[in-house]
PDB file of C-alpha atoms in Angstrom:
ATOM      1  CA  UNK Q1324      -3.066  35.760-122.293  1.00 49.00           C
ATOM      2  CA  UNK Q1325      -6.441  35.820-124.010  1.00 55.00           C
ATOM      3  CA  UNK Q1326      -8.010  39.260-124.129  1.00 59.00           C
ATOM      4  CA  UNK Q1327     -11.531  39.552-122.803  1.00 61.00           C
ATOM      5  CA  UNK Q1328     -13.706  41.025-125.561  1.00 68.00           C
ATOM      6  CA  UNK Q1329     -15.487  44.265-124.741  1.00 69.00           C
ATOM      7  CA  UNK Q1330     -19.237  43.969-124.412  1.00 67.00           C
ATOM      8  CA  UNK Q1331     -21.543  46.458-126.134  1.00 67.00           C
ATOM      9  CA  UNK Q1332     -23.056  49.021-123.764  1.00 68.00           C
ATOM     10  CA  UNK Q1333     -26.510  48.214-122.432  1.00 71.00           C
ATOM     11  CA  UNK Q1334     -29.321  50.382-123.678  1.00 85.00           C
ATOM     12  CA  UNK Q1335     -31.119  52.571-121.176  1.00 87.00           C
ATOM     13  CA  UNK Q1336     -34.810  52.196-120.405  1.00 86.00           C
ATOM     14  CA  UNK Q1337     -36.684  55.367-119.476  1.00 90.00           C
ATOM     15  CA  UNK Q1338     -39.832  55.292-117.343  1.00 91.00           C
ATOM     16  CA  UNK Q1339     -41.522  57.193-114.521  1.00 91.00           C
ATOM     17  CA  UNK Q1340     -40.854  56.221-110.896  1.00 92.00           C
ATOM     18  CA  UNK Q1341     -42.986  58.013-108.304  1.00 90.00           C
ATOM     19  CA  UNK Q1342     -43.499  60.869-110.721  1.00 91.00           C
ATOM     20  CA  UNK Q1343     -39.833  61.324-111.611  1.00 91.00           C
ATOM     21  CA  UNK Q1344     -38.227  60.404-114.924  1.00 92.00           C
ATOM     22  CA  UNK Q1345     -35.855  57.475-114.370  1.00 91.00           C
ATOM     23  CA  UNK Q1346     -33.386  55.695-116.619  1.00 91.00           C
ATOM     24  CA  UNK Q1347     -31.898  52.274-115.897  1.00 91.00           C
ATOM     25  CA  UNK Q1348     -29.941  49.763-118.010  1.00 91.00           C
ATOM     26  CA  UNK Q1349     -32.065  47.414-120.110  1.00 89.00           C
ATOM     27  CA  UNK Q1350     -32.869  44.267-118.128  1.00 88.00           C
ATOM     28  CA  UNK Q1351     -32.802  45.991-114.741  1.00 91.00           C
ATOM     29  CA  UNK Q1352     -35.682  45.198-112.415  1.00 93.00           C
ATOM     30  CA  UNK Q1353     -37.963  47.705-110.779  1.00 93.00           C
ATOM     31  CA  UNK Q1354     -36.267  46.896-107.491  1.00 94.00           C
ATOM     32  CA  UNK Q1355     -32.891  47.769-109.046  1.00 93.00           C
ATOM     33  CA  UNK Q1356     -34.344  51.073-110.158  1.00 93.00           C
ATOM     34  CA  UNK Q1357     -35.855  51.769-106.747  1.00 93.00           C
ATOM     35  CA  UNK Q1358     -32.567  51.137-104.998  1.00 93.00           C
ATOM     36  CA  UNK Q1359     -30.672  53.295-107.484  1.00 91.00           C
ATOM     37  CA  UNK Q1360     -33.139  56.102-106.796  1.00 91.00           C
ATOM     38  CA  UNK Q1361     -32.894  55.657-103.017  1.00 91.00           C
ATOM     39  CA  UNK Q1362     -36.416  54.254-102.657  1.00 91.00           C
ATOM     40  CA  UNK Q1363     -36.827  52.042 -99.589  1.00 90.00           C
ATOM     41  CA  UNK Q1364     -38.837  49.080-100.888  1.00 92.00           C
ATOM     42  CA  UNK Q1365     -39.021  46.207 -98.360  1.00 92.00           C
ATOM     43  CA  UNK Q1366     -37.921  42.707 -99.353  1.00 91.00           C
ATOM     44  CA  UNK Q1367     -37.656  39.311 -97.679  1.00 89.00           C
ATOM     45  CA  UNK Q1368     -37.204  36.540-100.235  1.00 88.00           C
ATOM     46  CA  UNK Q1369     -35.120  38.575-102.698  1.00 86.00           C
ATOM     47  CA  UNK Q1370     -31.399  37.834-102.817  1.00 83.00           C
ATOM     48  CA  UNK Q1371     -28.585  39.197-104.943  1.00 85.00           C
ATOM     49  CA  UNK Q1372     -27.178  35.750-105.801  1.00 87.00           C
ATOM     50  CA  UNK Q1373     -30.385  33.920-106.789  1.00 88.00           C
ATOM     51  CA  UNK Q1374     -33.118  34.256-109.398  1.00 87.00           C
ATOM     52  CA  UNK Q1375     -36.205  35.834-107.734  1.00 86.00           C
ATOM     53  CA  UNK Q1376     -38.985  33.424-106.742  1.00 84.00           C
ATOM     54  CA  UNK Q1377     -41.637  36.083-105.963  1.00 84.00           C
ATOM     55  CA  UNK Q1378     -42.548  34.129-102.852  1.00 87.00           C
ATOM     56  CA  UNK Q1379     -43.031  36.724-100.115  1.00 88.00           C
ATOM     57  CA  UNK Q1380     -44.749  39.515-102.106  1.00 90.00           C
ATOM     58  CA  UNK Q1381     -43.504  42.199 -99.723  1.00 92.00           C
ATOM     59  CA  UNK Q1382     -41.800  44.223-102.478  1.00 93.00           C
ATOM     60  CA  UNK Q1383     -44.944  44.801-104.553  1.00 94.00           C
ATOM     61  CA  UNK Q1384     -45.353  48.105-106.375  1.00 95.00           C
ATOM     62  CA  UNK Q1385     -48.138  49.616-108.455  1.00 95.00           C
ATOM     63  CA  UNK Q1386     -47.746  49.838-112.224  1.00 95.00           C
ATOM     64  CA  UNK Q1387     -50.200  52.034-114.104  1.00 94.00           C
ATOM     65  CA  UNK Q1388     -52.480  49.898-116.256  1.00 91.00           C
ATOM     66  CA  UNK Q1389     -51.676  46.655-114.456  1.00 91.00           C
ATOM     67  CA  UNK Q1390     -54.605  44.816-112.877  1.00 92.00           C
ATOM     68  CA  UNK Q1391     -52.581  43.545-109.921  1.00 93.00           C
ATOM     69  CA  UNK Q1392     -49.610  44.758-107.911  1.00 95.00           C
ATOM     70  CA  UNK Q1393     -46.322  43.468-109.305  1.00 94.00           C
ATOM     71  CA  UNK Q1394     -43.239  42.154-107.464  1.00 94.00           C
ATOM     72  CA  UNK Q1395     -40.463  44.699-107.946  1.00 93.00           C
ATOM     73  CA  UNK Q1396     -37.745  42.048-107.451  1.00 92.00           C
ATOM     74  CA  UNK Q1397     -38.537  40.279-110.739  1.00 90.00           C
ATOM     75  CA  UNK Q1398     -40.489  42.690-112.935  1.00 92.00           C
ATOM     76  CA  UNK Q1399     -38.185  44.236-115.509  1.00 92.00           C
ATOM     77  CA  UNK Q1400     -38.364  47.963-116.140  1.00 92.00           C
ATOM     78  CA  UNK Q1401     -40.019  48.760-119.462  1.00 92.00           C
ATOM     79  CA  UNK Q1402     -40.038  51.959-121.519  1.00 93.00           C
ATOM     80  CA  UNK Q1403     -42.937  54.270-120.701  1.00 92.00           C
ATOM     81  CA  UNK Q1404     -43.914  52.545-117.462  1.00 93.00           C
ATOM     82  CA  UNK Q1405     -45.424  54.605-114.650  1.00 94.00           C
ATOM     83  CA  UNK Q1406     -44.549  53.041-111.299  1.00 94.00           C
ATOM     84  CA  UNK Q1407     -45.660  54.052-107.803  1.00 95.00           C
ATOM     85  CA  UNK Q1408     -43.916  52.536-104.802  1.00 94.00           C
ATOM     86  CA  UNK Q1409     -45.708  54.077-101.824  1.00 92.00           C
ATOM     87  CA  UNK Q1410     -49.438  54.218-102.515  1.00 93.00           C
ATOM     88  CA  UNK Q1411     -52.282  53.287-100.174  1.00 95.00           C
ATOM     89  CA  UNK Q1412     -52.711  50.063-102.149  1.00 95.00           C
ATOM     90  CA  UNK Q1413     -49.069  48.984-101.868  1.00 95.00           C
ATOM     91  CA  UNK Q1414     -48.882  49.858 -98.181  1.00 95.00           C
ATOM     92  CA  UNK Q1415     -52.067  47.911 -97.439  1.00 95.00           C
ATOM     93  CA  UNK Q1416     -50.752  44.863 -99.316  1.00 95.00           C
ATOM     94  CA  UNK Q1417     -47.384  44.952 -97.546  1.00 95.00           C
ATOM     95  CA  UNK Q1418     -49.063  45.374 -94.182  1.00 95.00           C
ATOM     96  CA  UNK Q1419     -51.290  42.326 -94.700  1.00 94.00           C
ATOM     97  CA  UNK Q1420     -48.378  40.186 -95.919  1.00 94.00           C
ATOM     98  CA  UNK Q1421     -46.240  41.177 -92.945  1.00 94.00           C
ATOM     99  CA  UNK Q1422     -49.130  40.435 -90.586  1.00 93.00           C
ATOM    100  CA  UNK Q1423     -49.735  37.012 -92.098  1.00 92.00           C
ATOM    101  CA  UNK Q1424     -46.054  36.095 -91.986  1.00 92.00           C
ATOM    102  CA  UNK Q1425     -45.419  37.399 -88.477  1.00 92.00           C
ATOM    103  CA  UNK Q1426     -48.529  35.677 -87.129  1.00 91.00           C
ATOM    104  CA  UNK Q1427     -47.643  32.289 -88.622  1.00 89.00           C
ATOM    105  CA  UNK Q1428     -43.861  32.050 -88.042  1.00 90.00           C
ATOM    106  CA  UNK Q1429     -41.266  33.301 -85.573  1.00 91.00           C
ATOM    107  CA  UNK Q1430     -39.600  36.328 -87.169  1.00 91.00           C
ATOM    108  CA  UNK Q1431     -37.554  37.337 -84.133  1.00 90.00           C
ATOM    109  CA  UNK Q1432     -34.260  36.787 -85.978  1.00 91.00           C
ATOM    110  CA  UNK Q1433     -35.362  38.274 -89.307  1.00 91.00           C
ATOM    111  CA  UNK Q1434     -33.339  41.454 -89.950  1.00 90.00           C
ATOM    112  CA  UNK Q1435     -35.316  44.728 -90.022  1.00 90.00           C
ATOM    113  CA  UNK Q1436     -38.713  43.031 -89.700  1.00 92.00           C
ATOM    114  CA  UNK Q1437     -39.532  44.683 -86.369  1.00 92.00           C
ATOM    115  CA  UNK Q1438     -38.998  48.101 -87.950  1.00 93.00           C
ATOM    116  CA  UNK Q1439     -41.095  47.092 -90.967  1.00 93.00           C
ATOM    117  CA  UNK Q1440     -43.980  45.973 -88.768  1.00 93.00           C
ATOM    118  CA  UNK Q1441     -43.906  49.338 -87.044  1.00 93.00           C
ATOM    119  CA  UNK Q1442     -43.526  51.280 -90.303  1.00 93.00           C
ATOM    120  CA  UNK Q1443     -46.586  49.638 -91.868  1.00 92.00           C
ATOM    121  CA  UNK Q1444     -48.571  49.528 -88.605  1.00 93.00           C
ATOM    122  CA  UNK Q1445     -48.935  45.779 -88.954  1.00 92.00           C
ATOM    123  CA  UNK Q1446     -50.731  43.954 -86.149  1.00 92.00           C
ATOM    124  CA  UNK Q1447     -50.045  40.213 -86.493  1.00 91.00           C
ATOM    125  CA  UNK Q1448     -51.477  39.566 -83.032  1.00 90.00           C
ATOM    126  CA  UNK Q1449     -54.993  40.150 -84.379  1.00 89.00           C
ATOM    127  CA  UNK Q1450     -54.932  36.632 -85.865  1.00 87.00           C
ATOM    128  CA  UNK Q1451     -54.515  35.084 -82.414  1.00 84.00           C
ATOM    129  CA  UNK Q1452     -52.163  32.401 -81.067  1.00 81.00           C
ATOM    130  CA  UNK Q1453     -53.664  29.637 -83.196  1.00 82.00           C
ATOM    131  CA  UNK Q1454     -52.294  31.177 -86.406  1.00 82.00           C
ATOM    132  CA  UNK Q1455     -48.846  29.585 -85.949  1.00 82.00           C
ATOM    133  CA  UNK Q1456     -48.075  27.373 -88.935  1.00 79.00           C
ATOM    134  CA  UNK Q1457     -45.761  25.069 -86.994  1.00 76.00           C
ATOM    135  CA  UNK Q1458     -44.940  24.438 -83.396  1.00 82.00           C
ATOM    136  CA  UNK Q1459     -41.876  22.255 -83.125  1.00 85.00           C
ATOM    137  CA  UNK Q1460     -38.454  22.290 -81.548  1.00 90.00           C
ATOM    138  CA  UNK Q1461     -35.383  23.271 -83.623  1.00 92.00           C
ATOM    139  CA  UNK Q1462     -33.698  20.306 -85.281  1.00 91.00           C
ATOM    140  CA  UNK Q1463     -30.207  19.929 -83.866  1.00 92.00           C
ATOM    141  CA  UNK Q1464     -28.939  16.743 -85.496  1.00 88.00           C
ATOM    142  CA  UNK Q1465     -25.369  17.721 -86.406  1.00 89.00           C
ATOM    143  CA  UNK Q1466     -22.546  19.915 -85.124  1.00 91.00           C
ATOM    144  CA  UNK Q1467     -22.542  22.448 -87.978  1.00 93.00           C
ATOM    145  CA  UNK Q1468     -25.950  24.011 -88.430  1.00 92.00           C
ATOM    146  CA  UNK Q1469     -29.486  24.010 -87.052  1.00 93.00           C
ATOM    147  CA  UNK Q1470     -32.875  23.890 -88.763  1.00 93.00           C
ATOM    148  CA  UNK Q1471     -35.618  25.846 -87.023  1.00 93.00           C
ATOM    149  CA  UNK Q1472     -38.705  25.445 -89.181  1.00 91.00           C
ATOM    150  CA  UNK Q1473     -40.790  27.653 -86.876  1.00 91.00           C
ATOM    151  CA  UNK Q1474     -38.908  30.546 -88.537  1.00 93.00           C
ATOM    152  CA  UNK Q1475     -39.299  29.353 -92.125  1.00 92.00           C
ATOM    153  CA  UNK Q1476     -41.399  31.519 -94.496  1.00 91.00           C
ATOM    154  CA  UNK Q1477     -41.150  29.061 -97.420  1.00 91.00           C
ATOM    155  CA  UNK Q1478     -39.216  31.463 -99.616  1.00 90.00           C
ATOM    156  CA  UNK Q1479     -37.465  28.539-101.419  1.00 90.00           C
ATOM    157  CA  UNK Q1480     -34.076  30.281-101.394  1.00 92.00           C
ATOM    158  CA  UNK Q1481     -32.419  27.313 -99.681  1.00 92.00           C
ATOM    159  CA  UNK Q1482     -33.952  24.966-102.263  1.00 92.00           C
ATOM    160  CA  UNK Q1483     -32.520  27.047-105.110  1.00 92.00           C
ATOM    161  CA  UNK Q1484     -29.093  27.386-103.478  1.00 92.00           C
ATOM    162  CA  UNK Q1485     -28.888  23.628-102.912  1.00 93.00           C
ATOM    163  CA  UNK Q1486     -30.276  22.895-106.380  1.00 91.00           C
ATOM    164  CA  UNK Q1487     -29.544  23.966-109.915  1.00 89.00           C
ATOM    165  CA  UNK Q1488     -28.704  27.592-109.197  1.00 89.00           C
ATOM    166  CA  UNK Q1489     -25.580  26.821-107.134  1.00 91.00           C
ATOM    167  CA  UNK Q1490     -24.673  23.589-105.372  1.00 89.00           C
ATOM    168  CA  UNK Q1491     -26.482  20.988-107.529  1.00 91.00           C
ATOM    169  CA  UNK Q1492     -26.763  18.639-104.550  1.00 91.00           C
ATOM    170  CA  UNK Q1493     -30.578  18.706-104.480  1.00 92.00           C
ATOM    171  CA  UNK Q1494     -30.691  17.637-100.848  1.00 91.00           C
ATOM    172  CA  UNK Q1495     -33.422  20.171 -99.990  1.00 91.00           C
ATOM    173  CA  UNK Q1496     -36.925  20.338-101.420  1.00 89.00           C
ATOM    174  CA  UNK Q1497     -40.487  21.253-100.531  1.00 88.00           C
ATOM    175  CA  UNK Q1498     -42.488  18.415 -98.956  1.00 86.00           C
ATOM    176  CA  UNK Q1499     -46.262  18.410 -98.545  1.00 83.00           C
ATOM    177  CA  UNK Q1500     -48.910  20.617-100.062  1.00 83.00           C
ATOM    178  CA  UNK Q1501     -50.963  23.588 -98.928  1.00 80.00           C
ATOM    179  CA  UNK Q1502     -50.860  24.201 -95.185  1.00 78.00           C
ATOM    180  CA  UNK Q1503     -48.686  21.091 -94.806  1.00 81.00           C
ATOM    181  CA  UNK Q1504     -45.941  22.405 -97.130  1.00 84.00           C
ATOM    182  CA  UNK Q1505     -42.522  22.556 -95.512  1.00 86.00           C
ATOM    183  CA  UNK Q1506     -38.843  22.518 -96.383  1.00 89.00           C
ATOM    184  CA  UNK Q1507     -37.282  19.097 -95.854  1.00 88.00           C
ATOM    185  CA  UNK Q1508     -34.591  16.690 -96.968  1.00 88.00           C
ATOM    186  CA  UNK Q1509     -35.506  13.364 -98.547  1.00 84.00           C
ATOM    187  CA  UNK Q1510     -38.034  11.421 -96.433  1.00 81.00           C
ATOM    188  CA  UNK Q1511     -37.774  14.227 -93.843  1.00 82.00           C
ATOM    189  CA  UNK Q1512     -34.783  12.369 -92.409  1.00 82.00           C
ATOM    190  CA  UNK Q1513     -32.087  13.664 -90.057  1.00 85.00           C
ATOM    191  CA  UNK Q1514     -29.605  15.812 -91.924  1.00 85.00           C
ATOM    192  CA  UNK Q1515     -26.864  13.266 -91.305  1.00 86.00           C
ATOM    193  CA  UNK Q1516     -28.837  10.650 -93.315  1.00 87.00           C
ATOM    194  CA  UNK Q1517     -29.471  12.946 -96.269  1.00 88.00           C
ATOM    195  CA  UNK Q1518     -27.541  13.962 -99.384  1.00 90.00           C
ATOM    196  CA  UNK Q1519     -26.428  17.206 -97.703  1.00 92.00           C
ATOM    197  CA  UNK Q1520     -22.729  18.009 -98.220  1.00 92.00           C
ATOM    198  CA  UNK Q1521     -22.715  20.683 -95.487  1.00 93.00           C
ATOM    199  CA  UNK Q1522     -21.604  23.518 -97.735  1.00 93.00           C
ATOM    200  CA  UNK Q1523     -23.850  25.857 -95.753  1.00 91.00           C
ATOM    201  CA  UNK Q1524     -24.883  27.816 -98.831  1.00 93.00           C
ATOM    202  CA  UNK Q1525     -28.487  27.429 -97.708  1.00 93.00           C
ATOM    203  CA  UNK Q1526     -27.609  29.270 -94.476  1.00 93.00           C
ATOM    204  CA  UNK Q1527     -26.050  32.070 -96.523  1.00 93.00           C
ATOM    205  CA  UNK Q1528     -29.308  32.818 -98.335  1.00 93.00           C
ATOM    206  CA  UNK Q1529     -31.826  32.158 -95.529  1.00 93.00           C
ATOM    207  CA  UNK Q1530     -33.479  35.524 -94.712  1.00 92.00           C
ATOM    208  CA  UNK Q1531     -35.097  34.627 -91.381  1.00 92.00           C
ATOM    209  CA  UNK Q1532     -32.620  32.549 -89.376  1.00 92.00           C
ATOM    210  CA  UNK Q1533     -34.518  29.320 -89.963  1.00 94.00           C
ATOM    211  CA  UNK Q1534     -31.101  27.942 -90.920  1.00 94.00           C
ATOM    212  CA  UNK Q1535     -28.236  29.067 -88.721  1.00 94.00           C
ATOM    213  CA  UNK Q1536     -24.741  28.130 -87.610  1.00 95.00           C
ATOM    214  CA  UNK Q1537     -24.736  25.836 -84.581  1.00 94.00           C
ATOM    215  CA  UNK Q1538     -22.359  28.342 -82.968  1.00 93.00           C
ATOM    216  CA  UNK Q1539     -24.864  31.164 -83.474  1.00 94.00           C
ATOM    217  CA  UNK Q1540     -27.762  29.013 -82.258  1.00 94.00           C
ATOM    218  CA  UNK Q1541     -25.914  28.082 -79.063  1.00 94.00           C
ATOM    219  CA  UNK Q1542     -24.865  31.677 -78.389  1.00 94.00           C
ATOM    220  CA  UNK Q1543     -28.402  32.973 -78.910  1.00 94.00           C
ATOM    221  CA  UNK Q1544     -29.692  30.337 -76.491  1.00 93.00           C
ATOM    222  CA  UNK Q1545     -27.093  31.451 -73.951  1.00 94.00           C
ATOM    223  CA  UNK Q1546     -27.900  35.122 -74.541  1.00 94.00           C
ATOM    224  CA  UNK Q1547     -24.350  35.951 -75.648  1.00 95.00           C
ATOM    225  CA  UNK Q1548     -24.909  36.542 -79.379  1.00 94.00           C
ATOM    226  CA  UNK Q1549     -24.225  40.229 -80.098  1.00 94.00           C
ATOM    227  CA  UNK Q1550     -23.843  41.296 -83.721  1.00 92.00           C
ATOM    228  CA  UNK Q1551     -23.055  44.863 -82.684  1.00 91.00           C
ATOM    229  CA  UNK Q1552     -19.920  43.573 -80.942  1.00 94.00           C
ATOM    230  CA  UNK Q1553     -18.758  41.545 -83.940  1.00 94.00           C
ATOM    231  CA  UNK Q1554     -16.165  42.488 -86.524  1.00 95.00           C
ATOM    232  CA  UNK Q1555     -15.747  41.078 -90.015  1.00 94.00           C
ATOM    233  CA  UNK Q1556     -12.384  40.385 -91.626  1.00 93.00           C
ATOM    234  CA  UNK Q1557     -12.151  39.161 -95.227  1.00 93.00           C
ATOM    235  CA  UNK Q1558      -9.334  36.795 -96.101  1.00 92.00           C
ATOM    236  CA  UNK Q1559      -8.564  33.955 -98.529  1.00 92.00           C
ATOM    237  CA  UNK Q1560      -9.342  30.335 -97.729  1.00 90.00           C
ATOM    238  CA  UNK Q1561      -6.158  28.316 -97.302  1.00 87.00           C
ATOM    239  CA  UNK Q1562      -7.606  24.834 -97.857  1.00 89.00           C
ATOM    240  CA  UNK Q1563      -7.081  24.705-101.640  1.00 88.00           C
ATOM    241  CA  UNK Q1564      -5.976  26.842-104.567  1.00 85.00           C
ATOM    242  CA  UNK Q1565      -9.369  28.078-105.797  1.00 87.00           C
ATOM    243  CA  UNK Q1566      -9.006  31.362-103.949  1.00 86.00           C
ATOM    244  CA  UNK Q1567     -12.376  31.624-102.203  1.00 91.00           C
ATOM    245  CA  UNK Q1568     -12.828  34.746-100.088  1.00 92.00           C
ATOM    246  CA  UNK Q1569     -13.930  34.242 -96.493  1.00 93.00           C
ATOM    247  CA  UNK Q1570     -15.342  36.834 -94.122  1.00 94.00           C
ATOM    248  CA  UNK Q1571     -14.544  35.848 -90.541  1.00 95.00           C
ATOM    249  CA  UNK Q1572     -17.102  37.136 -88.034  1.00 95.00           C
ATOM    250  CA  UNK Q1573     -15.350  37.581 -84.690  1.00 95.00           C
ATOM    251  CA  UNK Q1574     -16.817  38.242 -81.257  1.00 95.00           C
ATOM    252  CA  UNK Q1575     -14.750  38.326 -78.056  1.00 92.00           C
ATOM    253  CA  UNK Q1576     -11.683  37.240 -80.035  1.00 91.00           C
ATOM    254  CA  UNK Q1577     -13.439  34.076 -81.243  1.00 92.00           C
ATOM    255  CA  UNK Q1578     -14.637  33.255 -84.761  1.00 93.00           C
ATOM    256  CA  UNK Q1579     -18.380  32.715 -84.465  1.00 93.00           C
ATOM    257  CA  UNK Q1580     -19.259  32.132 -88.116  1.00 94.00           C
ATOM    258  CA  UNK Q1581     -17.891  32.432 -91.664  1.00 95.00           C
ATOM    259  CA  UNK Q1582     -19.554  33.965 -94.707  1.00 94.00           C
ATOM    260  CA  UNK Q1583     -18.323  34.967 -98.157  1.00 93.00           C
ATOM    261  CA  UNK Q1584     -18.740  38.281-100.023  1.00 92.00           C
ATOM    262  CA  UNK Q1585     -21.591  38.089-102.531  1.00 91.00           C
ATOM    263  CA  UNK Q1586     -19.741  40.329-104.981  1.00 89.00           C
ATOM    264  CA  UNK Q1587     -16.669  38.094-105.064  1.00 87.00           C
ATOM    265  CA  UNK Q1588     -16.194  36.763-108.635  1.00 87.00           C
ATOM    266  CA  UNK Q1589     -14.940  33.386-107.354  1.00 86.00           C
ATOM    267  CA  UNK Q1590     -17.533  32.486-104.740  1.00 88.00           C
ATOM    268  CA  UNK Q1591     -20.557  34.767-105.235  1.00 90.00           C
ATOM    269  CA  UNK Q1592     -21.264  34.118-101.548  1.00 91.00           C
ATOM    270  CA  UNK Q1593     -20.878  30.346-101.794  1.00 92.00           C
ATOM    271  CA  UNK Q1594     -18.368  28.103-100.014  1.00 93.00           C
ATOM    272  CA  UNK Q1595     -17.670  24.432 -99.376  1.00 93.00           C
ATOM    273  CA  UNK Q1596     -17.771  22.686 -96.010  1.00 93.00           C
ATOM    274  CA  UNK Q1597     -14.101  23.435 -95.332  1.00 93.00           C
ATOM    275  CA  UNK Q1598     -14.327  27.130 -96.067  1.00 92.00           C
ATOM    276  CA  UNK Q1599     -17.539  27.726 -94.146  1.00 93.00           C
ATOM    277  CA  UNK Q1600     -17.121  25.425 -91.165  1.00 92.00           C
ATOM    278  CA  UNK Q1601     -13.452  24.470 -90.976  1.00 91.00           C
ATOM    279  CA  UNK Q1602     -12.240  27.374 -88.857  1.00 87.00           C
ATOM    280  CA  UNK Q1603     -11.837  25.723 -85.451  1.00 82.00           C
ATOM    281  CA  UNK Q1604      -8.110  25.074 -85.932  1.00 81.00           C
ATOM    282  CA  UNK Q1605      -7.516  28.839 -86.117  1.00 79.00           C
ATOM    283  CA  UNK Q1606      -8.491  29.306 -82.491  1.00 72.00           C
ATOM    284  CA  UNK Q1607      -7.256  25.995 -81.092  1.00 66.00           C
ATOM    285  CA  UNK Q1608      -5.093  27.190 -78.240  1.00 64.00           C
ATOM    286  CA  UNK Q1609      -4.086  23.781 -76.876  1.00 62.00           C
TER     287      UNK Q1609
END
């Protein structure tokens, strides 16, 4: 057995966070530092398995000497920095961003957003009903997952997960420009006519529910979806010998969806079509 060489310890970076001296490993982001210090900095497009895209700008913080607010999810901590996370400027910026997003897309299935709107006293209704970016029905063109672009905030996480950061299928991209920009497959075709391999890794990273399991979509439509009544059990996929970890989400003794732990060294939250969607045989009682 080949021994894994020990890595040299990472140097610590010392800076000031909300007036308190803080030390984090070299290369850590300001968001990492905030979380380590128990600071509640809101995020939407940030994900622990993808390189930050700085798309939503909800996590901005104030750095002394910087002309603009900086995104905490991607800005690395630097020695001597003085960072403020809860100033009038940062709160105003977050409030406006939340208002713009909530007025233009349906954020009803975005976790924690209702509490964030209340926390920052955001009033998206002041932009009126004509602010909606899209107004179209969810795309239900296959039996595995649904695309509801009325909930899409253009965070590009699905594009990255389908592209070079994970799956390398490149079935998803951004089509159009400006106000007409949208997430789409090639030629905006039905999913069944695209290069999609139905791994579902785009669903795993979607922060708003724009991409969701068909099972979840149907249960929400029927009013039976209840996350508080669900349990999660982690097991090992039996389809092949790779050893992917699966988390089975169960409600009323039925598997309703499958995810994978993001900290698992094999999957990092990713699965193939069999692992993510091939669970029906488990509960086939015929």
